[in-house]
Short mmCIF file of C-alpha atoms in Angstrom, two decimals:
data_model
loop_
_atom_site.label_atom_id
_atom_site.label_comp_id
_atom_site.label_asym_id
_atom_site.label_seq_id
_atom_site.Cartn_x
_atom_site.Cartn_y
_atom_site.Cartn_z
CA MET A 1 -5.84 -7.87 -14.91
CA THR A 2 -5.34 -5.17 -17.48
CA SER A 3 -7.03 -2.00 -16.25
CA PRO A 4 -6.83 0.17 -13.17
CA GLU A 5 -10.44 -0.69 -11.94
CA ALA A 6 -9.54 -4.39 -12.28
CA TRP A 7 -6.33 -3.92 -10.27
CA LEU A 8 -8.44 -2.35 -7.54
CA ARG A 9 -10.55 -5.48 -7.55
CA ARG A 10 -7.50 -7.62 -7.24
CA GLN A 11 -6.01 -5.59 -4.40
CA ALA A 12 -9.48 -5.68 -2.48
CA ALA A 13 -9.13 -9.52 -2.53
CA VAL A 14 -5.39 -9.81 -1.87
CA SER A 15 -4.89 -7.07 0.69
CA PRO A 16 -8.32 -5.84 1.77
CA GLN A 17 -7.30 -3.88 4.83
CA ASP A 18 -4.33 -2.16 3.41
CA THR A 19 -4.67 1.56 2.74
CA ALA A 20 -5.34 2.33 -0.92
CA LEU A 21 -6.19 6.15 -0.85
CA VAL A 22 -5.84 9.01 1.60
CA THR A 23 -7.55 12.28 0.88
CA GLU A 24 -8.18 15.52 2.65
CA ASP A 25 -11.40 14.13 4.33
CA ARG A 26 -10.90 10.36 4.69
CA SER A 27 -8.77 7.26 4.29
CA TYR A 28 -9.94 4.24 2.05
CA ARG A 29 -8.71 0.77 2.52
CA PHE A 30 -8.67 -1.31 -0.78
CA ALA A 31 -11.92 -3.30 0.10
CA CYS A 32 -13.60 -0.15 1.01
CA LEU A 33 -12.71 1.73 -1.95
CA ASP A 34 -13.64 -1.15 -4.15
CA GLN A 35 -17.12 -1.17 -2.55
CA GLN A 36 -17.43 2.51 -3.15
CA ILE A 37 -16.50 2.09 -6.79
CA ASP A 38 -19.12 -0.51 -7.22
CA ARG A 39 -21.81 1.67 -5.78
CA LEU A 40 -20.88 4.46 -8.05
CA ALA A 41 -20.68 2.21 -11.15
CA GLN A 42 -24.19 0.99 -10.32
CA ALA A 43 -25.38 4.56 -9.94
CA LEU A 44 -23.81 5.55 -13.23
CA ARG A 45 -25.36 2.66 -15.09
CA ASP A 46 -28.94 3.35 -13.79
CA LEU A 47 -28.85 7.17 -14.16
CA LEU A 48 -26.82 7.83 -17.38
CA PRO A 49 -27.31 7.06 -20.90
CA GLY A 50 -24.69 6.99 -23.60
CA GLN A 51 -20.97 5.97 -23.88
CA VAL A 52 -19.18 8.92 -22.35
CA LEU A 53 -19.41 10.54 -18.99
CA GLY A 54 -18.26 14.21 -18.78
CA CYS A 55 -17.38 15.83 -15.53
CA VAL A 56 -16.46 19.57 -14.96
CA SER A 57 -15.10 19.64 -11.29
CA THR A 58 -12.45 20.88 -9.03
CA ARG A 59 -12.81 18.02 -6.65
CA THR A 60 -9.78 15.92 -7.07
CA GLU A 61 -11.13 13.12 -5.06
CA SER A 62 -14.36 12.88 -7.10
CA LEU A 63 -12.63 12.85 -10.38
CA ALA A 64 -10.32 10.08 -9.15
CA LEU A 65 -13.27 7.91 -8.03
CA LEU A 66 -15.23 8.48 -11.20
CA ALA A 67 -12.23 7.37 -13.36
CA LEU A 68 -12.49 4.00 -11.79
CA ALA A 69 -16.20 3.74 -11.59
CA ALA A 70 -17.05 4.85 -15.21
CA PRO A 71 -15.23 1.81 -16.81
CA ARG A 72 -17.16 -0.58 -14.51
CA ALA A 73 -20.26 1.05 -15.75
CA GLY A 74 -19.32 0.58 -19.37
CA LEU A 75 -18.56 4.23 -19.87
CA ALA A 76 -15.65 6.17 -20.92
CA PHE A 77 -14.83 9.08 -18.71
CA LEU A 78 -13.97 12.68 -19.63
CA PRO A 79 -12.73 14.82 -16.78
CA ILE A 80 -12.76 18.39 -17.97
CA ASN A 81 -10.61 21.21 -16.75
CA PRO A 82 -12.93 23.67 -15.06
CA LYS A 83 -10.78 26.54 -16.40
CA LEU A 84 -11.93 26.05 -19.87
CA THR A 85 -14.39 28.33 -21.24
CA VAL A 86 -18.04 27.32 -21.71
CA SER A 87 -17.50 27.33 -25.55
CA GLN A 88 -14.42 25.03 -25.03
CA ILE A 89 -16.32 22.63 -22.99
CA GLU A 90 -19.24 22.55 -25.30
CA ALA A 91 -16.96 21.87 -28.20
CA LEU A 92 -15.19 19.04 -26.43
CA CYS A 93 -18.35 17.48 -25.26
CA ALA A 94 -19.73 17.64 -28.62
CA LYS A 95 -16.63 15.94 -30.11
CA ALA A 96 -16.85 13.10 -27.66
CA GLY A 97 -20.69 12.58 -27.99
CA VAL A 98 -21.25 13.37 -24.20
CA SER A 99 -25.00 13.27 -23.32
CA VAL A 100 -24.64 13.77 -19.67
CA VAL A 101 -22.25 16.15 -17.61
CA LEU A 102 -21.63 15.95 -14.00
CA GLY A 103 -20.16 19.02 -12.01
CA ASP A 104 -19.94 21.21 -9.07
CA ASP A 105 -21.81 24.09 -11.03
CA PRO A 106 -24.50 23.15 -13.31
CA ALA A 107 -24.41 26.59 -15.08
CA ARG A 108 -20.90 25.91 -16.40
CA GLN A 109 -21.58 22.26 -17.50
CA ALA A 110 -22.29 23.08 -21.02
CA THR A 111 -25.40 22.37 -23.06
CA ALA A 112 -25.41 18.56 -22.75
CA GLN A 113 -28.78 16.70 -22.81
CA ARG A 114 -28.59 16.35 -19.11
CA ARG A 115 -26.81 17.99 -16.25
CA LEU A 116 -26.32 16.58 -12.82
CA ALA A 117 -24.60 17.69 -9.77
CA TRP A 118 -22.02 15.22 -8.27
CA ASP A 119 -24.15 14.66 -5.05
CA GLN A 120 -27.07 13.28 -7.25
CA ILE A 121 -24.61 10.53 -8.25
CA SER A 122 -22.68 10.04 -4.95
CA ASN A 123 -25.85 9.70 -2.82
CA PHE A 124 -27.64 7.36 -5.30
CA ALA A 125 -27.93 3.76 -4.45
CA GLY A 126 -28.12 1.84 -7.80
CA ALA A 127 -29.63 -1.58 -8.13
CA ALA A 128 -27.86 -3.02 -11.17
CA PRO A 129 -24.88 -5.06 -10.59
CA ALA A 130 -21.38 -3.74 -11.22
CA ARG A 131 -19.34 -5.44 -13.92
CA ARG A 132 -15.73 -5.68 -15.03
CA GLY A 133 -14.57 -3.06 -17.53
CA ASP A 134 -13.44 -4.17 -20.98
CA SER A 135 -9.67 -3.35 -21.10
CA ASN A 136 -9.92 -3.06 -24.91
CA ALA A 137 -12.68 -0.41 -24.66
CA VAL A 138 -11.91 3.32 -24.03
CA HIS A 139 -11.65 4.07 -20.30
CA LEU A 140 -10.46 7.54 -20.18
CA ILE A 141 -10.63 10.59 -22.37
CA ILE A 142 -8.07 13.31 -21.56
CA ALA A 143 -8.34 16.78 -23.05
CA THR A 144 -5.06 18.23 -24.30
CA SER A 145 -4.26 21.85 -23.61
CA GLY A 146 -6.74 24.18 -24.97
CA SER A 147 -4.97 27.48 -24.31
CA THR A 148 -4.71 28.25 -27.94
CA GLY A 149 -7.74 26.89 -29.43
CA THR A 150 -10.38 24.04 -29.04
CA PRO A 151 -8.89 21.07 -26.92
CA LYS A 152 -8.52 17.52 -28.44
CA GLY A 153 -9.64 14.50 -26.60
CA VAL A 154 -7.05 11.76 -26.17
CA MET A 155 -8.76 8.29 -25.91
CA LEU A 156 -7.01 5.72 -23.76
CA THR A 157 -8.25 2.13 -23.45
CA GLY A 158 -7.81 0.09 -20.34
CA ALA A 159 -4.95 -1.79 -22.05
CA ASN A 160 -3.29 1.57 -22.96
CA LEU A 161 -3.29 2.62 -19.31
CA ALA A 162 -2.07 -0.75 -18.12
CA ALA A 163 0.83 -0.57 -20.50
CA ALA A 164 1.79 2.90 -19.38
CA VAL A 165 1.58 1.99 -15.70
CA ARG A 166 3.62 -1.19 -16.03
CA ALA A 167 6.38 0.48 -18.15
CA SER A 168 6.46 3.30 -15.62
CA ARG A 169 7.08 0.76 -12.73
CA GLN A 170 9.99 -0.88 -14.49
CA ARG A 171 11.75 2.38 -14.72
CA LEU A 172 10.62 3.81 -11.31
CA PRO A 173 9.90 0.82 -8.86
CA ILE A 174 6.93 1.20 -6.65
CA ASP A 175 5.73 -1.57 -4.13
CA PRO A 176 3.19 -2.39 -1.37
CA GLY A 177 3.88 -0.05 1.51
CA ASP A 178 5.06 2.75 -0.65
CA VAL A 179 3.14 6.05 -0.72
CA TRP A 180 2.93 8.31 -3.87
CA LEU A 181 1.88 11.95 -3.18
CA GLY A 182 -0.42 13.31 -5.95
CA CYS A 183 -0.88 17.08 -6.11
CA LEU A 184 -1.46 17.30 -9.82
CA PRO A 185 -5.01 18.10 -11.19
CA THR A 186 -6.91 14.66 -11.79
CA TYR A 187 -8.29 16.13 -14.99
CA HIS A 188 -4.67 15.71 -16.38
CA ILE A 189 -3.10 12.44 -17.09
CA GLY A 190 -0.27 13.01 -14.73
CA GLY A 191 -2.65 13.43 -11.85
CA LEU A 192 -4.73 10.21 -12.56
CA GLN A 193 -1.60 8.10 -13.34
CA VAL A 194 -0.47 8.60 -9.68
CA LEU A 195 -3.64 6.63 -8.58
CA PHE A 196 -3.31 4.13 -11.36
CA ARG A 197 0.35 3.38 -10.59
CA CYS A 198 -0.52 2.78 -6.77
CA LEU A 199 -3.43 0.50 -7.72
CA GLU A 200 -1.32 -1.80 -9.82
CA ALA A 201 1.53 -1.92 -7.29
CA GLY A 202 -0.81 -2.32 -4.09
CA ALA A 203 0.65 0.97 -2.75
CA THR A 204 -1.06 4.07 -1.16
CA THR A 205 -2.18 7.19 -2.94
CA LEU A 206 -1.86 10.44 -0.83
CA LEU A 207 -4.11 12.71 -2.68
CA HIS A 208 -3.97 16.35 -2.04
CA PRO A 209 -6.99 18.40 -3.25
CA ARG A 210 -4.68 21.06 -4.93
CA PHE A 211 -1.10 22.04 -4.82
CA ASP A 212 -0.45 23.86 -1.61
CA VAL A 213 3.23 24.64 -1.00
CA GLU A 214 3.01 24.22 2.73
CA ALA A 215 0.85 21.09 2.95
CA VAL A 216 3.03 19.24 0.30
CA ALA A 217 6.34 20.38 2.05
CA ALA A 218 4.97 19.23 5.36
CA ASP A 219 4.26 15.68 4.06
CA LEU A 220 7.49 15.34 2.26
CA ALA A 221 9.58 16.56 5.29
CA ALA A 222 7.68 14.35 7.66
CA GLY A 223 8.39 11.24 5.51
CA ARG A 224 4.81 10.66 4.49
CA ALA A 225 5.54 9.73 0.96
CA THR A 226 8.07 7.66 -0.87
CA HIS A 227 7.21 9.01 -4.36
CA VAL A 228 5.87 12.41 -5.69
CA SER A 229 4.90 13.85 -8.97
CA LEU A 230 5.73 17.46 -9.76
CA VAL A 231 6.06 20.01 -12.54
CA PRO A 232 9.18 22.22 -12.54
CA ALA A 233 7.28 25.25 -11.20
CA MET A 234 6.17 23.29 -8.16
CA LEU A 235 9.55 21.95 -7.49
CA ALA A 236 10.85 25.58 -7.64
CA GLN A 237 8.23 26.82 -5.18
CA LEU A 238 9.08 23.99 -2.71
CA LEU A 239 12.71 24.83 -2.93
CA ASP A 240 12.09 28.40 -2.39
CA ALA A 241 10.03 27.46 0.75
CA GLY A 242 13.02 25.68 2.00
CA CYS A 243 11.63 22.19 1.61
CA ARG A 244 14.09 19.30 2.34
CA PRO A 245 12.34 16.02 1.83
CA SER A 246 12.78 13.17 4.19
CA PRO A 247 15.23 10.46 3.29
CA LYS A 248 12.03 8.07 2.78
CA LEU A 249 11.41 10.09 -0.41
CA ARG A 250 12.94 7.87 -3.28
CA CYS A 251 11.60 9.37 -6.36
CA ALA A 252 10.51 12.78 -7.44
CA LEU A 253 9.12 12.57 -10.88
CA ILE A 254 9.46 15.94 -12.62
CA GLY A 255 7.48 16.42 -15.99
CA GLY A 256 5.08 18.65 -17.86
CA ALA A 257 7.80 21.06 -18.96
CA GLY A 258 11.64 21.15 -19.42
CA LEU A 259 13.72 21.03 -16.30
CA PRO A 260 16.33 24.12 -16.19
CA ALA A 261 19.71 23.01 -15.16
CA ALA A 262 19.89 25.49 -12.28
CA LEU A 263 16.66 24.07 -10.77
CA ALA A 264 18.01 20.53 -11.11
CA ALA A 265 21.22 21.57 -9.22
CA ARG A 266 19.28 23.33 -6.51
CA ALA A 267 17.03 20.25 -6.05
CA THR A 268 20.07 17.92 -5.98
CA ALA A 269 21.93 19.98 -3.41
CA ALA A 270 18.81 19.95 -1.29
CA GLY A 271 18.50 16.19 -1.20
CA TRP A 272 15.79 15.71 -3.98
CA PRO A 273 15.87 12.47 -5.71
CA ILE A 274 14.55 13.92 -8.95
CA SER A 275 13.77 11.92 -12.07
CA PRO A 276 13.24 14.23 -15.16
CA SER A 277 10.69 12.99 -17.67
CA TYR A 278 9.23 13.66 -21.06
CA GLY A 279 5.62 12.65 -21.70
CA MET A 280 2.33 13.47 -23.13
CA SER A 281 -1.39 12.52 -22.76
CA GLU A 282 -1.13 10.66 -26.08
CA ALA A 283 1.31 8.26 -24.60
CA GLY A 284 -0.52 7.72 -21.27
CA SER A 285 1.87 10.12 -19.55
CA GLN A 286 5.52 9.04 -19.67
CA VAL A 287 7.51 8.42 -22.86
CA ALA A 288 11.12 8.50 -21.44
CA THR A 289 12.43 9.13 -17.95
CA CYS A 290 15.82 9.40 -16.31
CA ALA A 291 15.84 7.37 -13.04
CA ARG A 292 19.09 9.06 -12.06
CA LEU A 293 20.98 12.30 -12.98
CA ASP A 294 24.42 10.73 -13.47
CA ASP A 295 25.17 12.60 -16.79
CA TRP A 296 21.85 14.40 -17.29
CA ARG A 297 21.93 17.72 -19.15
CA PRO A 298 18.83 20.01 -19.94
CA GLY A 299 16.61 18.37 -22.53
CA MET A 300 17.63 14.95 -21.84
CA ALA A 301 14.67 12.69 -20.81
CA GLY A 302 16.43 9.41 -20.49
CA GLU A 303 15.80 6.14 -22.29
CA PRO A 304 12.29 5.31 -23.55
CA LEU A 305 10.07 3.29 -21.25
CA PRO A 306 10.01 -0.41 -21.96
CA GLY A 307 7.49 -1.17 -24.78
CA LEU A 308 7.71 2.33 -26.28
CA GLU A 309 9.47 2.96 -29.57
CA VAL A 310 10.74 6.48 -30.22
CA GLY A 311 11.68 7.69 -33.75
CA THR A 312 12.20 10.91 -35.61
CA THR A 313 10.18 12.13 -38.54
CA SER A 314 11.88 13.61 -41.77
CA ASP A 315 11.70 17.09 -40.30
CA GLY A 316 13.16 16.22 -37.02
CA ARG A 317 10.00 15.79 -34.79
CA ILE A 318 9.65 12.98 -32.18
CA ARG A 319 7.23 10.30 -32.75
CA VAL A 320 6.26 7.46 -30.46
CA ARG A 321 4.58 3.96 -30.91
CA GLY A 322 3.63 1.26 -28.56
CA PRO A 323 0.86 -0.29 -26.43
CA ALA A 324 0.70 2.84 -24.24
CA VAL A 325 0.05 5.09 -27.12
CA MET A 326 -3.46 6.35 -27.45
CA ALA A 327 -6.35 4.75 -29.36
CA GLY A 328 -6.80 7.94 -31.15
CA TYR A 329 -8.38 11.32 -30.81
CA VAL A 330 -11.99 11.46 -29.62
CA ASN A 331 -15.03 11.31 -31.86
CA PRO A 332 -18.77 10.91 -31.19
CA THR A 333 -18.53 7.14 -32.03
CA LEU A 334 -15.31 6.43 -30.28
CA SER A 335 -13.85 5.13 -33.40
CA LEU A 336 -10.13 4.38 -33.15
CA GLY A 337 -7.14 5.52 -35.07
CA ASP A 338 -7.47 9.31 -35.60
CA GLY A 339 -4.15 11.01 -34.88
CA LEU A 340 -2.13 7.96 -35.69
CA ASP A 341 -0.61 6.81 -38.97
CA GLY A 342 -1.13 3.52 -40.73
CA GLU A 343 1.58 1.75 -38.66
CA GLY A 344 0.39 3.06 -35.23
CA TRP A 345 2.95 6.07 -34.98
CA PHE A 346 1.96 9.22 -33.08
CA GLU A 347 3.87 12.24 -34.34
CA THR A 348 4.50 15.01 -31.73
CA SER A 349 5.23 18.64 -32.50
CA ASP A 350 8.51 18.37 -30.46
CA LEU A 351 12.03 18.52 -31.96
CA GLY A 352 14.35 15.87 -30.99
CA GLY A 353 15.32 12.22 -30.98
CA LEU A 354 17.53 9.38 -29.52
CA ASN A 355 21.16 10.45 -28.96
CA GLU A 356 24.26 8.17 -29.49
CA THR A 357 23.46 6.42 -26.10
CA GLY A 358 19.98 5.69 -26.87
CA ARG A 359 18.54 8.62 -24.77
CA LEU A 360 15.73 10.84 -25.76
CA GLN A 361 17.04 14.49 -26.25
CA VAL A 362 14.18 17.16 -26.59
CA LEU A 363 15.43 20.15 -28.51
CA GLY A 364 12.38 22.35 -28.57
#
């Protein structure tokens, strides 16, 4: 089984009554979630043409469900940050060849051939049978930051996602009965990978609709999560609010930006089991992660995850290669390879490289 939606199918057969997903409004067991994804996949196949489904939504749960249903319908899924401008959304959809855009607000869904509200899909009872997604096909397209221009779309196959999840689990163990709290947006790879990791492991995703300091702090203090993913700014807000996690919390994965030394010291003193990480959408989320802070210093991201090679270009930039690295940047025909060199390396814009102990040091 080599993709998130296939892992869901497996967990539904092996542990159907175990809790798969807890959201603001409801709780899904694995069997129930698998059936819901089948219904959504059937609806998508019956209603939507084309290869790529776009969605502009603030609904964290809806994006998570569509990320599983689209591959079963033979579609790649493009979740779009609703904070992008209409012109940025239109440019991204054009690059990806999107013909249909779902969303909360049809007026902001760009000039696709067809616009649909989420309720038109979720309430539709499709007749076509669901199928297993092709792990070699593009399952997910993640937009890179568009704050300084038009976002690029990172194409990730089912196999890319599977490699990223399994490498992460080797560095940060997660097992059945564990609960990973997700409060990152599910239009980012960091938010969706929480769900994917839990599906592979048979663990539970505790999905918050947004980052709310009080709500996240309450769950962590009450011992409702064994794992959590945060960016440094979120960690700082939780510390400012006096949050001390329960001893049940075994891992706080910190990524998305550099971790300041003072913040790391505050978190450690407050009992946080933090694991600084360096990653990117182009590598399926994590590239290198420190499981512990034994001799950590700012900029250190730990050893590369299993299966990932990290090198340095002639001008000192970090480059990565491996099965978790993207299939390429998006284009209307979903052709592979754009953004990679002839040997499969992706060159980043970050300075750094491996130090004498084999750990990745990010310099800027």
